[in-house]
Coordinates of C-alpha atoms and ligand atoms in Angstrom, one line a residue:
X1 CA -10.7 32.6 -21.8
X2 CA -11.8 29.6 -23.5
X3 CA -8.4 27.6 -23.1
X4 CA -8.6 28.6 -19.1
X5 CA -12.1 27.0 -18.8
X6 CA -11.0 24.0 -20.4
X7 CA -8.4 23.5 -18.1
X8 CA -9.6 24.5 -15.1
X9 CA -12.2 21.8 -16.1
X10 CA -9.1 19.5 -16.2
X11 CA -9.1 17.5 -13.2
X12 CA -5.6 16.6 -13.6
X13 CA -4.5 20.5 -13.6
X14 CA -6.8 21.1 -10.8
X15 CA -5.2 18.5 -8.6
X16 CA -1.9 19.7 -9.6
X17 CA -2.6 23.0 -8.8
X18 CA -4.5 23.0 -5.4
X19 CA -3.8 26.4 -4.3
X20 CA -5.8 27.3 -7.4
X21 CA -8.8 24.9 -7.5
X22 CA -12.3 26.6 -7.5
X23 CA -13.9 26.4 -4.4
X24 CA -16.4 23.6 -5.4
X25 CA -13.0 21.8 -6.5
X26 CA -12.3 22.4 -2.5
X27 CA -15.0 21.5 -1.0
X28 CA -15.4 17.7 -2.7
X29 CA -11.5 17.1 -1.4
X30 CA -12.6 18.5 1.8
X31 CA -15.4 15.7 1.9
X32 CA -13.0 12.7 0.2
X33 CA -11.4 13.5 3.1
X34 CA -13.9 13.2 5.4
X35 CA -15.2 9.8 4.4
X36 CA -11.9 8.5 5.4
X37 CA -12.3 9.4 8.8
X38 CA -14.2 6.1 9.9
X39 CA -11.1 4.0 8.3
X40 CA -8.5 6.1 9.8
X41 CA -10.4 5.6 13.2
X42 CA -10.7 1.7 12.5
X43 CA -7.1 1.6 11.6
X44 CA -6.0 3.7 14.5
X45 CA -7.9 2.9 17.7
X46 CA -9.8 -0.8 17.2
X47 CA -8.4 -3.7 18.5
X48 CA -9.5 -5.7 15.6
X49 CA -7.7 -4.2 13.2
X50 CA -4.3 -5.0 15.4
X51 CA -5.7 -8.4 15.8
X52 CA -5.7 -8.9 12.0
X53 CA -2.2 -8.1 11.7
X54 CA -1.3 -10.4 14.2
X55 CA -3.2 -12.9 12.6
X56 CA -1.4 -12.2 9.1
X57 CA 2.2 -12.5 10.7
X58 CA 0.9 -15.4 12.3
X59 CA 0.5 -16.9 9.5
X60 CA 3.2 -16.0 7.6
X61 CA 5.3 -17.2 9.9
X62 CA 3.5 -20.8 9.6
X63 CA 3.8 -20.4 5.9
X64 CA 7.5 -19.9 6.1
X65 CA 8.2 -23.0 8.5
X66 CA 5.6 -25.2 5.9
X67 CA 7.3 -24.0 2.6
X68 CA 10.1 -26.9 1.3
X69 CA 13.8 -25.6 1.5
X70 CA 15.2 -26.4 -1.6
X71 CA 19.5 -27.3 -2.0
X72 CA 21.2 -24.3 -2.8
X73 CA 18.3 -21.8 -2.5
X74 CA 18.1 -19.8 0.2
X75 CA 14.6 -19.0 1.1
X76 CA 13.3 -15.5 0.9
X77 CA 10.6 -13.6 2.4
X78 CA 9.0 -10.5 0.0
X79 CA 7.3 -8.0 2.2
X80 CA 5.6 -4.6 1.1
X81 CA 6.7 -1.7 3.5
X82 CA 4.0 0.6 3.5
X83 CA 0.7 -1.0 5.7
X84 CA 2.2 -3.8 5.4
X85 CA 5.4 -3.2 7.9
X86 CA 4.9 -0.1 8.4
X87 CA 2.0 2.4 9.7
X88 CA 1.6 5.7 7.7
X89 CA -1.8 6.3 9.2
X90 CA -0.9 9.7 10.7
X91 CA 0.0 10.8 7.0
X92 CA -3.8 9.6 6.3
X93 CA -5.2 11.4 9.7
X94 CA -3.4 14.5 8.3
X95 CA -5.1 14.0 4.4
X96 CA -8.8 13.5 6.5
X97 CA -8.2 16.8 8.6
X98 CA -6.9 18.6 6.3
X99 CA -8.7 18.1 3.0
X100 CA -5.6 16.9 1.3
X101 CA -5.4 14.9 -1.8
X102 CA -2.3 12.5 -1.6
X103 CA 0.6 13.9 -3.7
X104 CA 4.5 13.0 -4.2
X105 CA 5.1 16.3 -2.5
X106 CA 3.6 15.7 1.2
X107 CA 4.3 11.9 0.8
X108 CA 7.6 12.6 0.5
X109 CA 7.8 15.2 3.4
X110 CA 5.9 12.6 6.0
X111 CA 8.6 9.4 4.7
X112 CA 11.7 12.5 5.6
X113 CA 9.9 12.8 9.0
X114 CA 10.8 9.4 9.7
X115 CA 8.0 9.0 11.7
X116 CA 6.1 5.8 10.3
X117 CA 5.7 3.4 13.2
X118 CA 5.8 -0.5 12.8
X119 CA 2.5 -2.3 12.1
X120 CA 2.0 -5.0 15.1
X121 CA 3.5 -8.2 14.1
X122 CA 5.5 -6.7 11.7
X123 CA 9.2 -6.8 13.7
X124 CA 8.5 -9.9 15.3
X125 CA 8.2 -11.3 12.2
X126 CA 10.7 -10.1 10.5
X127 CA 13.0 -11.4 13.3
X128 CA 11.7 -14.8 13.2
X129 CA 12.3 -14.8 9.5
X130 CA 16.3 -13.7 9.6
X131 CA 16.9 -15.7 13.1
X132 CA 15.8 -18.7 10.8
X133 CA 17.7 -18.8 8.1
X134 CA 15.7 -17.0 5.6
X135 CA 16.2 -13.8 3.9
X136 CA 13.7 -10.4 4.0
X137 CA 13.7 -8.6 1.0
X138 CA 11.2 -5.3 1.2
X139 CA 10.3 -4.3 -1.8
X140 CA 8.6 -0.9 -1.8
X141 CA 7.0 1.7 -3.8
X142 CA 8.5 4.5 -2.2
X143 CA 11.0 6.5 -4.1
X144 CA 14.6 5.5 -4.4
X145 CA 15.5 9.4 -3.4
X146 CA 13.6 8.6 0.0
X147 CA 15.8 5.4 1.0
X148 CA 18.1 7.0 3.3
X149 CA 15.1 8.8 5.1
X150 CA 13.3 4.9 5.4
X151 CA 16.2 3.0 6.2
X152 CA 16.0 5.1 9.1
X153 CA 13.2 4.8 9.8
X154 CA 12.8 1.3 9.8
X155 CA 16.3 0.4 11.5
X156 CA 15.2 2.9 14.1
X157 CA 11.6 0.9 14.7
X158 CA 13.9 -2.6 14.6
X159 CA 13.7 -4.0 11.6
X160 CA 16.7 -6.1 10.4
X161 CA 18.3 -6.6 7.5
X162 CA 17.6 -3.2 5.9
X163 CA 20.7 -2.7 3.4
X164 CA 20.5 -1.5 -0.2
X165 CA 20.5 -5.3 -1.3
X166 CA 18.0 -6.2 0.8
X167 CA 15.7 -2.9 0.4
X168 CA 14.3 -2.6 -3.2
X169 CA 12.3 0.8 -3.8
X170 CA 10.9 1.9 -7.2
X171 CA 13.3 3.6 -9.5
X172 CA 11.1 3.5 -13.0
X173 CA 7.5 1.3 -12.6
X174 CA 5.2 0.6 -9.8
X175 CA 5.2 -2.8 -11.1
X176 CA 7.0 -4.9 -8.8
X177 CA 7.5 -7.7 -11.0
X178 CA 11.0 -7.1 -12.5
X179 CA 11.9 -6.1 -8.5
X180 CA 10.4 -10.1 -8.0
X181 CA 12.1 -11.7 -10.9
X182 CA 15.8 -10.1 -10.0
X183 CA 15.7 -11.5 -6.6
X184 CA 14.6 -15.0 -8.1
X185 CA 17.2 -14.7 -10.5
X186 CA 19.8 -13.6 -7.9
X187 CA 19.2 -17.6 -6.5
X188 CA 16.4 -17.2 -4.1
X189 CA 13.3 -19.6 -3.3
X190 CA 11.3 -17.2 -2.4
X191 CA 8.3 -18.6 -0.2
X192 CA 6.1 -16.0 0.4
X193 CA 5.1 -12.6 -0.5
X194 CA 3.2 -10.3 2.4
X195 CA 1.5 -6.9 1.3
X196 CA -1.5 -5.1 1.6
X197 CA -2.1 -4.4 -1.8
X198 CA -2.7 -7.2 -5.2
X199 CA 0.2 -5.6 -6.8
X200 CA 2.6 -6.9 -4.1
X201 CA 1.8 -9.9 -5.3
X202 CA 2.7 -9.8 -8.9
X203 CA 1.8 -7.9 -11.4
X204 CA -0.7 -9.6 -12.7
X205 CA -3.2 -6.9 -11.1
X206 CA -0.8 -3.8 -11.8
X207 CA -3.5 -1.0 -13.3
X208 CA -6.6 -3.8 -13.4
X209 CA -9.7 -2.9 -12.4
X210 CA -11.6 -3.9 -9.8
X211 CA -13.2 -7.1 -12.2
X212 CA -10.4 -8.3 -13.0
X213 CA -8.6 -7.7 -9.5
X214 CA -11.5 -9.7 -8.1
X215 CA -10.8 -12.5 -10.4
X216 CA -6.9 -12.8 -9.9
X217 CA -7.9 -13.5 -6.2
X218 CA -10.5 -16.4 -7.2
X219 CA -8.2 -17.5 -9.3
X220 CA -5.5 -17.5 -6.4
X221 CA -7.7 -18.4 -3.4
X222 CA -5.9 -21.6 -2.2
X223 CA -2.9 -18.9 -2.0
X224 CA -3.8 -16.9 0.7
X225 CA -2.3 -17.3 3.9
X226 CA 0.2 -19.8 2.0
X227 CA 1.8 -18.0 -0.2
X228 CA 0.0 -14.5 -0.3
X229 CA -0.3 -12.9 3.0
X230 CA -2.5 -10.1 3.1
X231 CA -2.8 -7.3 5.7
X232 CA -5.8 -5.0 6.3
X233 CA -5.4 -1.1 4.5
X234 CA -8.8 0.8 4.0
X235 CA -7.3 3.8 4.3
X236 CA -5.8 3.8 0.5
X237 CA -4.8 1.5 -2.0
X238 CA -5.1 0.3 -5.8
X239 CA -8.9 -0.8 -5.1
X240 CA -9.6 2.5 -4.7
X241 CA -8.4 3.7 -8.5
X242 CA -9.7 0.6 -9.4
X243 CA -13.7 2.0 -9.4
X244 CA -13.2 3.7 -12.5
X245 CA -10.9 4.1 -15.5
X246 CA -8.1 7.0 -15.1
X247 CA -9.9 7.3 -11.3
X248 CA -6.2 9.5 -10.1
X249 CA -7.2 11.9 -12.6
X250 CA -10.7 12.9 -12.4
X251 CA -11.9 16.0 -9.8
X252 CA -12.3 15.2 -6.8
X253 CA -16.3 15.8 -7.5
X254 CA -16.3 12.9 -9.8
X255 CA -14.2 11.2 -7.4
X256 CA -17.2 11.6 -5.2
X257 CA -20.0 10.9 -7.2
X258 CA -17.6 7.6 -8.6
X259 CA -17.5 6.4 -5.1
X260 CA -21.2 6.6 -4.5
X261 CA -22.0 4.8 -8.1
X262 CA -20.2 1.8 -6.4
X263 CA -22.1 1.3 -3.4
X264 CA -24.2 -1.9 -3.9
X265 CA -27.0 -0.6 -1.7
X266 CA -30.7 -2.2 -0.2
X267 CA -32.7 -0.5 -2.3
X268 CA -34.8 -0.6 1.3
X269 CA -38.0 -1.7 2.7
Ligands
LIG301 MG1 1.6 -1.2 0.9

């Protein structure tokens, strides 16, 4: 009886085993859902955060045409996939309805479904890139065993250049780095990285907090829009696990009361 207490007190078991997670367990998902309905809304339906995207392409595509060619280089363009080319909001919509916490299961049922759609901008771009002599390479956290399902996706939305060369998901770490310094090695000046998460622009950030993940980007301010494009993605994302230490694996009540710790509020009048 002990040894069940003490797990079922384990936030890690009780995400892993939803089915079986006590109804208090239930109820905080249900309501970490529901504070992402806002986001998903913003995401979804405003005109502002389509306007943003534009204005990220835009500027990427500036960047690409400012960055020096170098003899013998080819210049390449790193871009993120998810929220950064393409829009898995409806996979989020479903999370907020549904009470859902994300797991490798459902994530990997919604990228089969092939039903992402392309982030505005994001084709254009990519276009402008290949039609100039530059190379794309996306560079993408979703699982290798998912590829075919993406590529199909993405070729179906109109993105170019989506080979297995050219299309680098994660086989072992999340860290991107080693996926960066193999195409730099393979001859590339690569000019620009676009994502919507500090990861996908090194690894400097990879499992920071949200200290130090604030510092990397004072450190790197004259970077954005240059050489770091960022797109807009409340909906998830490392600054989220970034509020606490091991934030993935506490309950979703602690989740919770994490989330309201870090509101920097007017203590009002
Ligand atoms: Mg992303």
């Amino acid at each position: 009886m002990k040894m069940t207490v003490t797990l079922l007190s384990s936030g890690l078991l009780a995400l892993a085993l939803t089915g079986c997670a006590s109804q208090p367990a239930r109820e905080a998902q249900q309501q970490l859902g529901q504070q992402s309905v806002l986001a998903v809304n913003w995401f979804q339906q405003s005109g502002e955060y389509q306007a943003l995207t534009w204005q990220a392409f835009n500027a990427a595509q500036l960047a690409f045409d400012a960055a020096p060619s170098l003899t013998g280089k080819p210049k390449a363009v790193i871009v993120d996939l998810d929220e950064t080319m393409l829009d898995n909001s409806a996979y989020s919509a479903w999370q907020a309805k549904n009470g859902q916490p994300f797991s490798a299961q459902s994530w990997s049922a919604w990228t089969r479904a092939q039903q992402a759609l392309a982030v505005p901008g994001a084709v254009d771009f990519a276009h402008y890139v290949t039609s100039h002599g530059g190379t794309l390479f996306y560079v993408s956290n979703r699982d290798q065993k998912d590829y075919e399902a993406t590529a199909a996706n993405m070729k179906q939305l109109g993105f170019p250049q989506v080979t297995p060369q050219t299309m680098r998901l994660s086989t072992d770490s999340s860290n991107k780095q080693a996926r960066f310094d193999a195409i730099q090695a393979a001859g590339y000046n690569v000019v620009l990285y676009v994502g919507d998460n500090l990861n996908d622009f090194g690894g400097a950030t990879w499992h920071q907090g949200n200290a130090q993940r604030r510092a990397f980007v004072s450190q790197n301010h004259q970077r954005f829009g240059t050489r770091f494009i960022v797109l807009p993605n409340p909906l998830y994302g490392d600054w989220e696990s970034g509020m606490a230490e091991n934030y993935n694996k506490l309950t979703p009540q602690q989740q919770l009361s994490t989330r309201e710790a870090q509101l920097r509020a007017w203590s009002g009048k």
